[in-house]
mmCIF file of C-alpha atoms in Angstrom:
data_model
loop_
_atom_site.group_PDB
_atom_site.id
_atom_site.type_symbol
_atom_site.label_atom_id
_atom_site.label_comp_id
_atom_site.label_asym_id
_atom_site.label_seq_id
_atom_site.Cartn_x
_atom_site.Cartn_y
_atom_site.Cartn_z
ATOM 1 C CA UNK A 1 0.286 -0.417 0.074
ATOM 2 C CA UNK A 2 1.597 3.402 -1.117
ATOM 3 C CA UNK A 3 1.363 6.130 0.899
ATOM 4 C CA UNK A 4 2.127 9.756 0.432
ATOM 5 C CA UNK A 5 5.832 9.555 0.964
ATOM 6 C CA UNK A 6 5.684 7.060 -1.377
ATOM 7 C CA UNK A 7 3.824 9.373 -3.556
ATOM 8 C CA UNK A 8 6.775 11.687 -3.246
ATOM 9 C CA UNK A 9 9.375 9.204 -4.051
ATOM 10 C CA UNK A 10 7.514 8.348 -7.192
ATOM 11 C CA UNK A 11 8.172 11.492 -8.107
ATOM 12 C CA UNK A 12 11.395 12.162 -7.125
ATOM 13 C CA UNK A 13 13.044 8.965 -9.151
ATOM 14 C CA UNK A 14 11.334 10.153 -12.185
ATOM 15 C CA UNK A 15 12.315 13.411 -11.995
ATOM 16 C CA UNK A 16 16.099 12.669 -10.597
ATOM 17 C CA UNK A 17 16.639 9.084 -11.693
ATOM 18 C CA UNK A 18 20.244 9.428 -10.575
ATOM 19 C CA UNK A 19 19.836 10.378 -7.123
ATOM 20 C CA UNK A 20 19.086 7.628 -4.402
ATOM 21 C CA UNK A 21 15.944 8.710 -2.222
ATOM 22 C CA UNK A 22 15.587 5.800 -0.316
ATOM 23 C CA UNK A 23 17.297 7.464 2.705
ATOM 24 C CA UNK A 24 14.389 10.103 1.916
ATOM 25 C CA UNK A 25 11.414 7.935 2.401
ATOM 26 C CA UNK A 26 12.831 6.951 5.710
ATOM 27 C CA UNK A 27 13.649 10.371 7.202
ATOM 28 C CA UNK A 28 10.473 12.100 5.500
ATOM 29 C CA UNK A 29 8.432 9.276 7.766
ATOM 30 C CA UNK A 30 9.925 10.002 10.221
ATOM 31 C CA UNK A 31 9.152 13.494 9.963
ATOM 32 C CA UNK A 32 5.621 12.865 9.396
ATOM 33 C CA UNK A 33 5.413 10.562 12.309
ATOM 34 C CA UNK A 34 6.479 13.076 14.610
ATOM 35 C CA UNK A 35 4.228 15.415 13.510
ATOM 36 C CA UNK A 36 1.131 13.502 13.869
ATOM 37 C CA UNK A 37 2.677 12.438 17.293
ATOM 38 C CA UNK A 38 3.745 15.875 18.199
ATOM 39 C CA UNK A 39 -0.100 16.748 17.865
ATOM 40 C CA UNK A 40 -2.363 14.035 19.825
ATOM 41 C CA UNK A 41 0.375 14.906 22.804
ATOM 42 C CA UNK A 42 -0.059 18.103 22.574
ATOM 43 C CA UNK A 43 -4.090 17.695 22.184
ATOM 44 C CA UNK A 44 -4.001 15.472 25.771
ATOM 45 C CA UNK A 45 -1.418 18.540 27.413
ATOM 46 C CA UNK A 46 -3.895 21.292 26.152
ATOM 47 C CA UNK A 47 -6.943 19.594 27.651
ATOM 48 C CA UNK A 48 -5.344 19.972 31.089
ATOM 49 C CA UNK A 49 -4.339 23.342 30.195
ATOM 50 C CA UNK A 50 -0.830 22.955 29.126
ATOM 51 C CA UNK A 51 0.917 23.004 26.361
ATOM 52 C CA UNK A 52 4.217 20.228 25.828
ATOM 53 C CA UNK A 53 6.831 23.571 27.514
ATOM 54 C CA UNK A 54 4.846 23.889 30.726
ATOM 55 C CA UNK A 55 4.468 20.188 30.588
ATOM 56 C CA UNK A 56 8.205 19.661 30.430
ATOM 57 C CA UNK A 57 8.806 22.030 33.750
ATOM 58 C CA UNK A 58 6.552 20.610 35.645
ATOM 59 C CA UNK A 59 7.322 16.971 34.566
ATOM 60 C CA UNK A 60 11.168 17.814 35.733
ATOM 61 C CA UNK A 61 10.535 19.052 38.644
ATOM 62 C CA UNK A 62 8.071 16.484 39.641
ATOM 63 C CA UNK A 63 10.572 13.482 38.607
ATOM 64 C CA UNK A 64 13.386 14.937 40.652
ATOM 65 C CA UNK A 65 11.917 13.854 43.552
ATOM 66 C CA UNK A 66 10.779 15.601 46.860
ATOM 67 C CA UNK A 67 10.901 18.345 47.592
ATOM 68 C CA UNK A 68 10.205 18.960 44.415
ATOM 69 C CA UNK A 69 12.950 22.110 43.368
ATOM 70 C CA UNK A 70 15.599 22.491 41.277
ATOM 71 C CA UNK A 71 17.664 25.769 40.737
ATOM 72 C CA UNK A 72 16.929 27.152 36.995
ATOM 73 C CA UNK A 73 20.061 26.143 35.950
ATOM 74 C CA UNK A 74 19.218 22.399 37.003
ATOM 75 C CA UNK A 75 16.214 22.771 35.238
ATOM 76 C CA UNK A 76 17.856 23.969 32.138
ATOM 77 C CA UNK A 77 20.083 21.019 31.932
ATOM 78 C CA UNK A 78 17.501 19.130 31.227
ATOM 79 C CA UNK A 79 15.877 20.942 27.991
ATOM 80 C CA UNK A 80 17.600 21.929 24.778
ATOM 81 C CA UNK A 81 15.994 25.945 25.246
ATOM 82 C CA UNK A 82 18.125 29.184 26.435
ATOM 83 C CA UNK A 83 18.182 30.774 29.640
ATOM 84 C CA UNK A 84 15.824 33.333 28.067
ATOM 85 C CA UNK A 85 12.673 30.571 27.308
ATOM 86 C CA UNK A 86 13.278 28.770 30.342
ATOM 87 C CA UNK A 87 13.029 31.995 32.146
ATOM 88 C CA UNK A 88 9.848 32.995 30.121
ATOM 89 C CA UNK A 89 8.460 29.735 31.043
ATOM 90 C CA UNK A 90 9.018 30.212 34.516
ATOM 91 C CA UNK A 91 7.118 33.170 34.597
ATOM 92 C CA UNK A 92 4.132 31.762 33.152
ATOM 93 C CA UNK A 93 4.043 28.987 35.498
ATOM 94 C CA UNK A 94 4.485 31.073 38.505
ATOM 95 C CA UNK A 95 1.586 33.443 37.262
ATOM 96 C CA UNK A 96 -0.324 30.800 36.838
ATOM 97 C CA UNK A 97 0.508 29.900 40.382
ATOM 98 C CA UNK A 98 2.175 25.861 39.562
ATOM 99 C CA UNK A 99 5.283 27.129 40.777
ATOM 100 C CA UNK A 100 7.204 29.242 42.824
ATOM 101 C CA UNK A 101 10.809 30.835 43.332
ATOM 102 C CA UNK A 102 11.899 30.290 46.496
ATOM 103 C CA UNK A 103 15.601 31.755 48.033
ATOM 104 C CA UNK A 104 18.017 28.842 48.220
ATOM 105 C CA UNK A 105 18.225 27.799 51.730
ATOM 106 C CA UNK A 106 22.367 27.881 51.112
ATOM 107 C CA UNK A 107 23.037 30.692 48.783
ATOM 108 C CA UNK A 108 20.613 33.811 49.566
ATOM 109 C CA UNK A 109 21.796 35.208 45.964
ATOM 110 C CA UNK A 110 20.060 32.249 44.013
ATOM 111 C CA UNK A 111 16.441 30.861 44.090
ATOM 112 C CA UNK A 112 15.032 27.066 43.475
ATOM 113 C CA UNK A 113 12.245 26.385 41.527
ATOM 114 C CA UNK A 114 9.710 24.537 43.189
ATOM 115 C CA UNK A 115 5.997 22.888 42.672
ATOM 116 C CA UNK A 116 3.385 24.511 44.408
ATOM 117 C CA UNK A 117 0.849 21.460 45.632
ATOM 118 C CA UNK A 118 -1.291 22.940 42.464
ATOM 119 C CA UNK A 119 0.818 22.442 40.301
ATOM 120 C CA UNK A 120 2.215 18.759 41.602
ATOM 121 C CA UNK A 121 -1.589 18.077 41.961
ATOM 122 C CA UNK A 122 -1.953 19.219 38.352
ATOM 123 C CA UNK A 123 0.969 17.202 36.842
ATOM 124 C CA UNK A 124 0.369 14.441 38.722
ATOM 125 C CA UNK A 125 -3.113 14.420 36.274
ATOM 126 C CA UNK A 126 -1.075 15.135 33.164
ATOM 127 C CA UNK A 127 1.548 12.553 33.122
ATOM 128 C CA UNK A 128 -1.008 10.143 34.169
ATOM 129 C CA UNK A 129 -3.383 11.145 30.924
ATOM 130 C CA UNK A 130 0.190 12.012 29.327
ATOM 131 C CA UNK A 131 1.121 7.665 29.570
ATOM 132 C CA UNK A 132 -2.656 6.313 28.994
ATOM 133 C CA UNK A 133 -1.759 8.561 25.666
ATOM 134 C CA UNK A 134 1.726 7.531 24.972
ATOM 135 C CA UNK A 135 0.049 4.030 25.046
ATOM 136 C CA UNK A 136 -2.956 4.716 22.788
ATOM 137 C CA UNK A 137 -0.377 6.034 20.471
ATOM 138 C CA UNK A 138 1.630 2.494 20.458
ATOM 139 C CA UNK A 139 -0.652 0.362 20.761
ATOM 140 C CA UNK A 140 -1.017 -0.761 17.213
ATOM 141 C CA UNK A 141 2.518 -1.975 17.705
ATOM 142 C CA UNK A 142 2.558 -5.444 19.062
ATOM 143 C CA UNK A 143 4.993 -5.781 22.119
ATOM 144 C CA UNK A 144 8.042 -7.298 19.606
ATOM 145 C CA UNK A 145 7.056 -4.269 17.241
ATOM 146 C CA UNK A 146 7.483 -2.332 19.525
ATOM 147 C CA UNK A 147 10.392 -3.013 21.203
ATOM 148 C CA UNK A 148 12.474 -3.408 17.954
ATOM 149 C CA UNK A 149 11.653 -0.164 17.031
ATOM 150 C CA UNK A 150 12.644 1.373 20.598
ATOM 151 C CA UNK A 151 15.845 -0.575 19.887
ATOM 152 C CA UNK A 152 16.139 0.776 16.455
ATOM 153 C CA UNK A 153 15.364 4.582 17.201
ATOM 154 C CA UNK A 154 17.773 4.973 20.530
ATOM 155 C CA UNK A 155 21.090 3.206 18.455
ATOM 156 C CA UNK A 156 20.006 6.045 15.611
ATOM 157 C CA UNK A 157 19.225 8.519 18.140
ATOM 158 C CA UNK A 158 22.868 7.515 19.860
ATOM 159 C CA UNK A 159 24.621 8.857 16.973
ATOM 160 C CA UNK A 160 23.539 12.690 17.190
ATOM 161 C CA UNK A 161 23.473 12.733 21.012
#
């Protein structure tokens, strides 16, 4: 069964038979799949009043363990964003009443970002919904296929990380 990418490859093979466009198929499908999956993930977060960006901050604080506090630098180290973007995300979450800035007990010149009870409650609901959604999005693959795909993508990703 042909898909959208097959039609593109057919066109390129007709127009540029001198090129091996096989990698275009793999990368094109991965890009399209990433777009579709991203939309589905975002829907779950939006239903809870979050974005993937705000969830990322809340989830990072939550998975850090009690007392759910990290320095802005430690938060930044887990994400591929600029410090200005991180400050903006923290500002928005603080305005929403989900996190707070606390003076660092060991260094009065620095702060810690802490989950407020409202943020903890929301991230608990969000991560539960997110994991359920991930199961839904991967259930069309049988367990062996998921394991094999995960191993292949992990190997491929390792070349970039």
